Amino acid sequence: MSTRVNPDLRNELLKFGIGDWNACYHCGNCTAICPLSETGFLFPRKKIRLMQMGLEDKLASSVEPWLCYYCGDCSETCPREANPGELMMSLRRYLTSVYDWTGLSKKFYTSEVWELSFILAMAAMVVVFFLKFLPAMGYTFTRELTTEGGVKINSFAPPDIMEMLDWIMAVIVAGLLISNILRMYYKIVWKYTNTKVSLWVHIREFWRLIFNFAVQPKFSKCGSRQYWLSHWLLMSGYTIMFILIVVYLPWFQTEKVLPWWHPQRSLGYYATFGLLFGLIFVLVGRLRRKSVKFRFSHMSDWLFIVMLTLTVSSGILVHLFRVNGMAMATYVSYIFHIAILVPMILIEVPFSKWSHLAYRPFAVYFQQLQKYAVPRKGSKTTPLWKRSG
Amino acid sequence: MKTRQNTGLFFLDPAQQKSYLPDYKELGKYVLSLDPALQVWFYGDSPLTEKSIREVILARNLDQLILAGEMPGLMKPMFVKCMEKEHKDGTQVCLVSFRDYGIQPGQEDRIRQLLACVIMDVPYPFAAKPDEVPVNPATLVIGGGITGIQAALEIAYANFPVYLVEKSGTIGGKMATFDKTFPTLDCAACILTPKMVELNQHPDIHLMTCAEVTGVSGAPGNYRVRILKRARKVNLNTCIGCGTCAEKCPASVPSEFDAGTTTRKAIYIPFPQAVPNKYMVDPTACIYLKTGKCKACVKACPVPDCINLDAPDETVEITVGNIIVATGYRPFDAGRIPQYGYGKFPNVVTSLEFERLLNASGPTGGDIHLRGKDKKGIPVFTTDEPKPEKIAIVHCVGSRDKNYNPYCSRVCCMYSLKLAHLILDKLPDAEVFEYFIDMRAFGKGYEEFYERIKEENVNIIRGKTAKVEESNGKLLIRGEDILKGEVVVQKVDMVVLSVGMEPSDGTFELAKMLNINVSEDGWFQEYDYNASPTDTLHGGVMIAGTCQGPRDIPDCVAHGSSAAACVIRSIMKGSIPEDIREVTLKRVEENIKKMLEVKHPGP
């Protein structure tokens, strides 16, 4: 297999993050101090080596960046201050753009103009939909309240139409994401023609995918547990909210104000708490810049946090206004909520930071597949994971 | 008069301290009086931007730039970039750094001299040549390590008087604590102690132990030095060194000489071969000096009036012509690296502690034993503990690491190899692991020594040790073997941290007193790295040994002799150049004129 060298790879990667990576003198400190590095899957030094040599294809087919949860020990103790942890973070951004076949991901990561104009265009479409399209269909907003004193939100934004749109969006996002994951699978597992992975291994190891998606056990081994906990709260809150909105919207979006212990409200409250806790943790961390994990914030990190914070806070406002019977305020905050939510999901999930929700558990799964890869008949080379260097 | 067309002179003061350029307008006038064609700008009040520089270059069509300021080198890349963007030659940016020439704030005439030389294209050291002044034949050597001893002896061999000032109670320095030297594996004490004794007995050397330099005044050739002689509390002339006082002394503290591996009394001899071999009192440990009650040593002493615990410190003043600074280094404090667990695990030891452990006069009489705990729970080396079977040696502790010291300490690789050899010498069945980043075996016989150690079955692993952990009483040492590409976790009994060198305490204070510079890393700054490594900017002040930068024993000895040669040169000549700061602007201008009149043969 011929190997292509890209001498400009470092400069390309520098668009995805900051680091003095050429300063590395390969002492191996980062790999040895990493709590997650294991035989066959050594990082970050090996990735720095690939980056320094410009081996694009090898980087694109490496699973290790997704196995790193950025505790920052490597960057903290690096004798050359070469910032290996940030290289792994930048590689995750880079790999997201490599997996993405549309090319939009690279544009969003490397150009603020592209990203912001895309967001604004999406938000404008949402606002036009609410102010022009829905009234034309006969759904108008009114100051009147229902007989029980509830806001007539369902006559303003009919849950059946909203749910249909939710599903359309979900299908688009899932389609993009799945096609990217297939590309990831091709690059990581399939491309090595000298090894093969049996179907049985695919099935046997599948549970790891689900388990890693739900619990992130590797993350809990990485640095302080509080990062894992806050991330898990954020993630579980988000997942519950996502299911409530996409799958059970007619049940979730009601005009009637239900008691607080009702699952419709209590689940929503838990999800809001999880989201808020995780968000405040990340916001404070990124602003204080004390831990290495939060020291270097890329534009995409900030955009993600800001948009999620706006979505959550506007969602809370919608709820407060609705519970207190403030009709107009509910409608305005509802439109704002959707105008942020739609571009956030459409950009972040398939093209940007949020895609890690799929890539990380799949990477753990693919890592297992690589471990059980066997040489093809006639191939004398050792399996990838047994090779060193 | 030569004129420079299309040349821009920029005064830079980015920090806006105005300490160097309080009156830049006057400076500008002076520069224009030398060469009216020059174009002068001052940057300091407004921030320096690429745009403004490029505008100036374009508008005035500048082909050459002169940047003058405290440290204009910081701004040079920006100007070079601007020149290149305007399609000019980027190499035509030259620097006039006030710092580099040792100019201090307020010395405006020296700034003028420097600018005049640059504008007239005359080398500054030729134009600003100081006068010669008569020199006092006496010399002061600060520091009694191997460098100081060597320098003092060399000067004394030439029959010139030497004062040697040593902070601790004995001369010998760090070398006295070593067991063997590399690469010859000679006994360190066998080389050092004859020199120490010779120094003490030499009639031309006046040795002052427990003494510190507290003030220096005067000019090259004639310095007045104030020395604080801290009271030894024991009469040097009458003490017979019998040791009865130390037997009776109730206070015991960790011994500095044994790197804290043994204890000594409050009245003590630093080590058996100390010079002068007389007892001394540690005022911070003495119970009488702390509480006013005890005097056990005074009662025990067989010589009348030998110990006087109330003896005061005294200050003496001496006049010398030259000063040799040989203050040496301080070993890196391994406790600063938390992941190595020094101070937490008793069997993680520094190389200096291990050196004492190997030494026949060390805590276990030269046998290698693990560090256990005494009755009070304090870690100590005793012969009751088992011998280690596996020992790991970690290189580059505190060196070549931007978190601590970015420089290479130069000696650690070689002494680590030496330690590996000595371990196998004493414990032939032991396994030794060396973790290194790059092996720096750079001197005569060093590479051969490395090859020899490799043949002795030492496991030499390329890769920095990341951390040391404890598990079931054993130490786990974790590092990546980068040649194999795998993480190696090794179970060992003992970890030796090869600590690097740092400038010794008080380097800054001494530099201030002597009016010499300290480099970025904290070592004393030499006049010229290649051509005059022992001279400083201040005439008559030499630096020698590890206070100038990390070096090993042979280099220290050579450096000490080299400094001594410089001193003897000035004494034999009878005169020494006066301080360059005394040179007047008028003289420099005259010199420039003279030099420009000389017809150059041309290329």
mmCIF file of C-alpha atoms in Angstrom, chain A residues 26-27, chain B residues 393-396 400 413 433-440 450 459-465 480 482-483:
data_model
loop_
_atom_site.group_PDB
_atom_site.id
_atom_site.type_symbol
_atom_site.label_atom_id
_atom_site.label_comp_id
_atom_site.label_asym_id
_atom_site.label_seq_id
_atom_site.Cartn_x
_atom_site.Cartn_y
_atom_site.Cartn_z
ATOM 1 C CA HIS A 26 9.302 12.167 21.382
ATOM 2 C CA CYS A 27 10.121 11.401 24.971
ATOM 3 C CA ILE B 393 17.295 5.400 37.232
ATOM 4 C CA VAL B 394 15.276 8.282 35.785
ATOM 5 C CA HIS B 395 17.128 10.821 33.646
ATOM 6 C CA CYS B 396 16.298 14.471 33.012
ATOM 7 C CA ARG B 400 15.021 19.659 29.447
ATOM 8 C CA CYS B 413 23.352 11.169 31.740
ATOM 9 C CA PHE B 433 16.813 0.166 34.313
ATOM 10 C CA GLU B 434 17.810 3.484 32.809
ATOM 11 C CA TYR B 435 15.048 5.685 31.400
ATOM 12 C CA PHE B 436 16.481 8.372 29.161
ATOM 13 C CA ILE B 437 15.257 10.766 26.465
ATOM 14 C CA ASP B 438 18.533 11.337 24.635
ATOM 15 C CA MET B 439 21.862 9.946 25.855
ATOM 16 C CA ARG B 440 24.329 12.785 26.055
ATOM 17 C CA TYR B 450 28.315 4.349 27.636
ATOM 18 C CA ASN B 459 18.463 -2.190 30.638
ATOM 19 C CA ILE B 460 18.629 1.126 28.831
ATOM 20 C CA ILE B 461 15.167 2.255 27.787
ATOM 21 C CA ARG B 462 14.499 5.226 25.566
ATOM 22 C CA GLY B 463 11.541 7.198 26.869
ATOM 23 C CA LYS B 464 10.826 9.652 29.633
ATOM 24 C CA THR B 465 9.390 8.264 32.835
ATOM 25 C CA GLU B 480 6.824 4.602 26.977
ATOM 26 C CA ILE B 482 9.479 4.772 22.189
ATOM 27 C CA LEU B 483 11.719 2.488 20.169
#
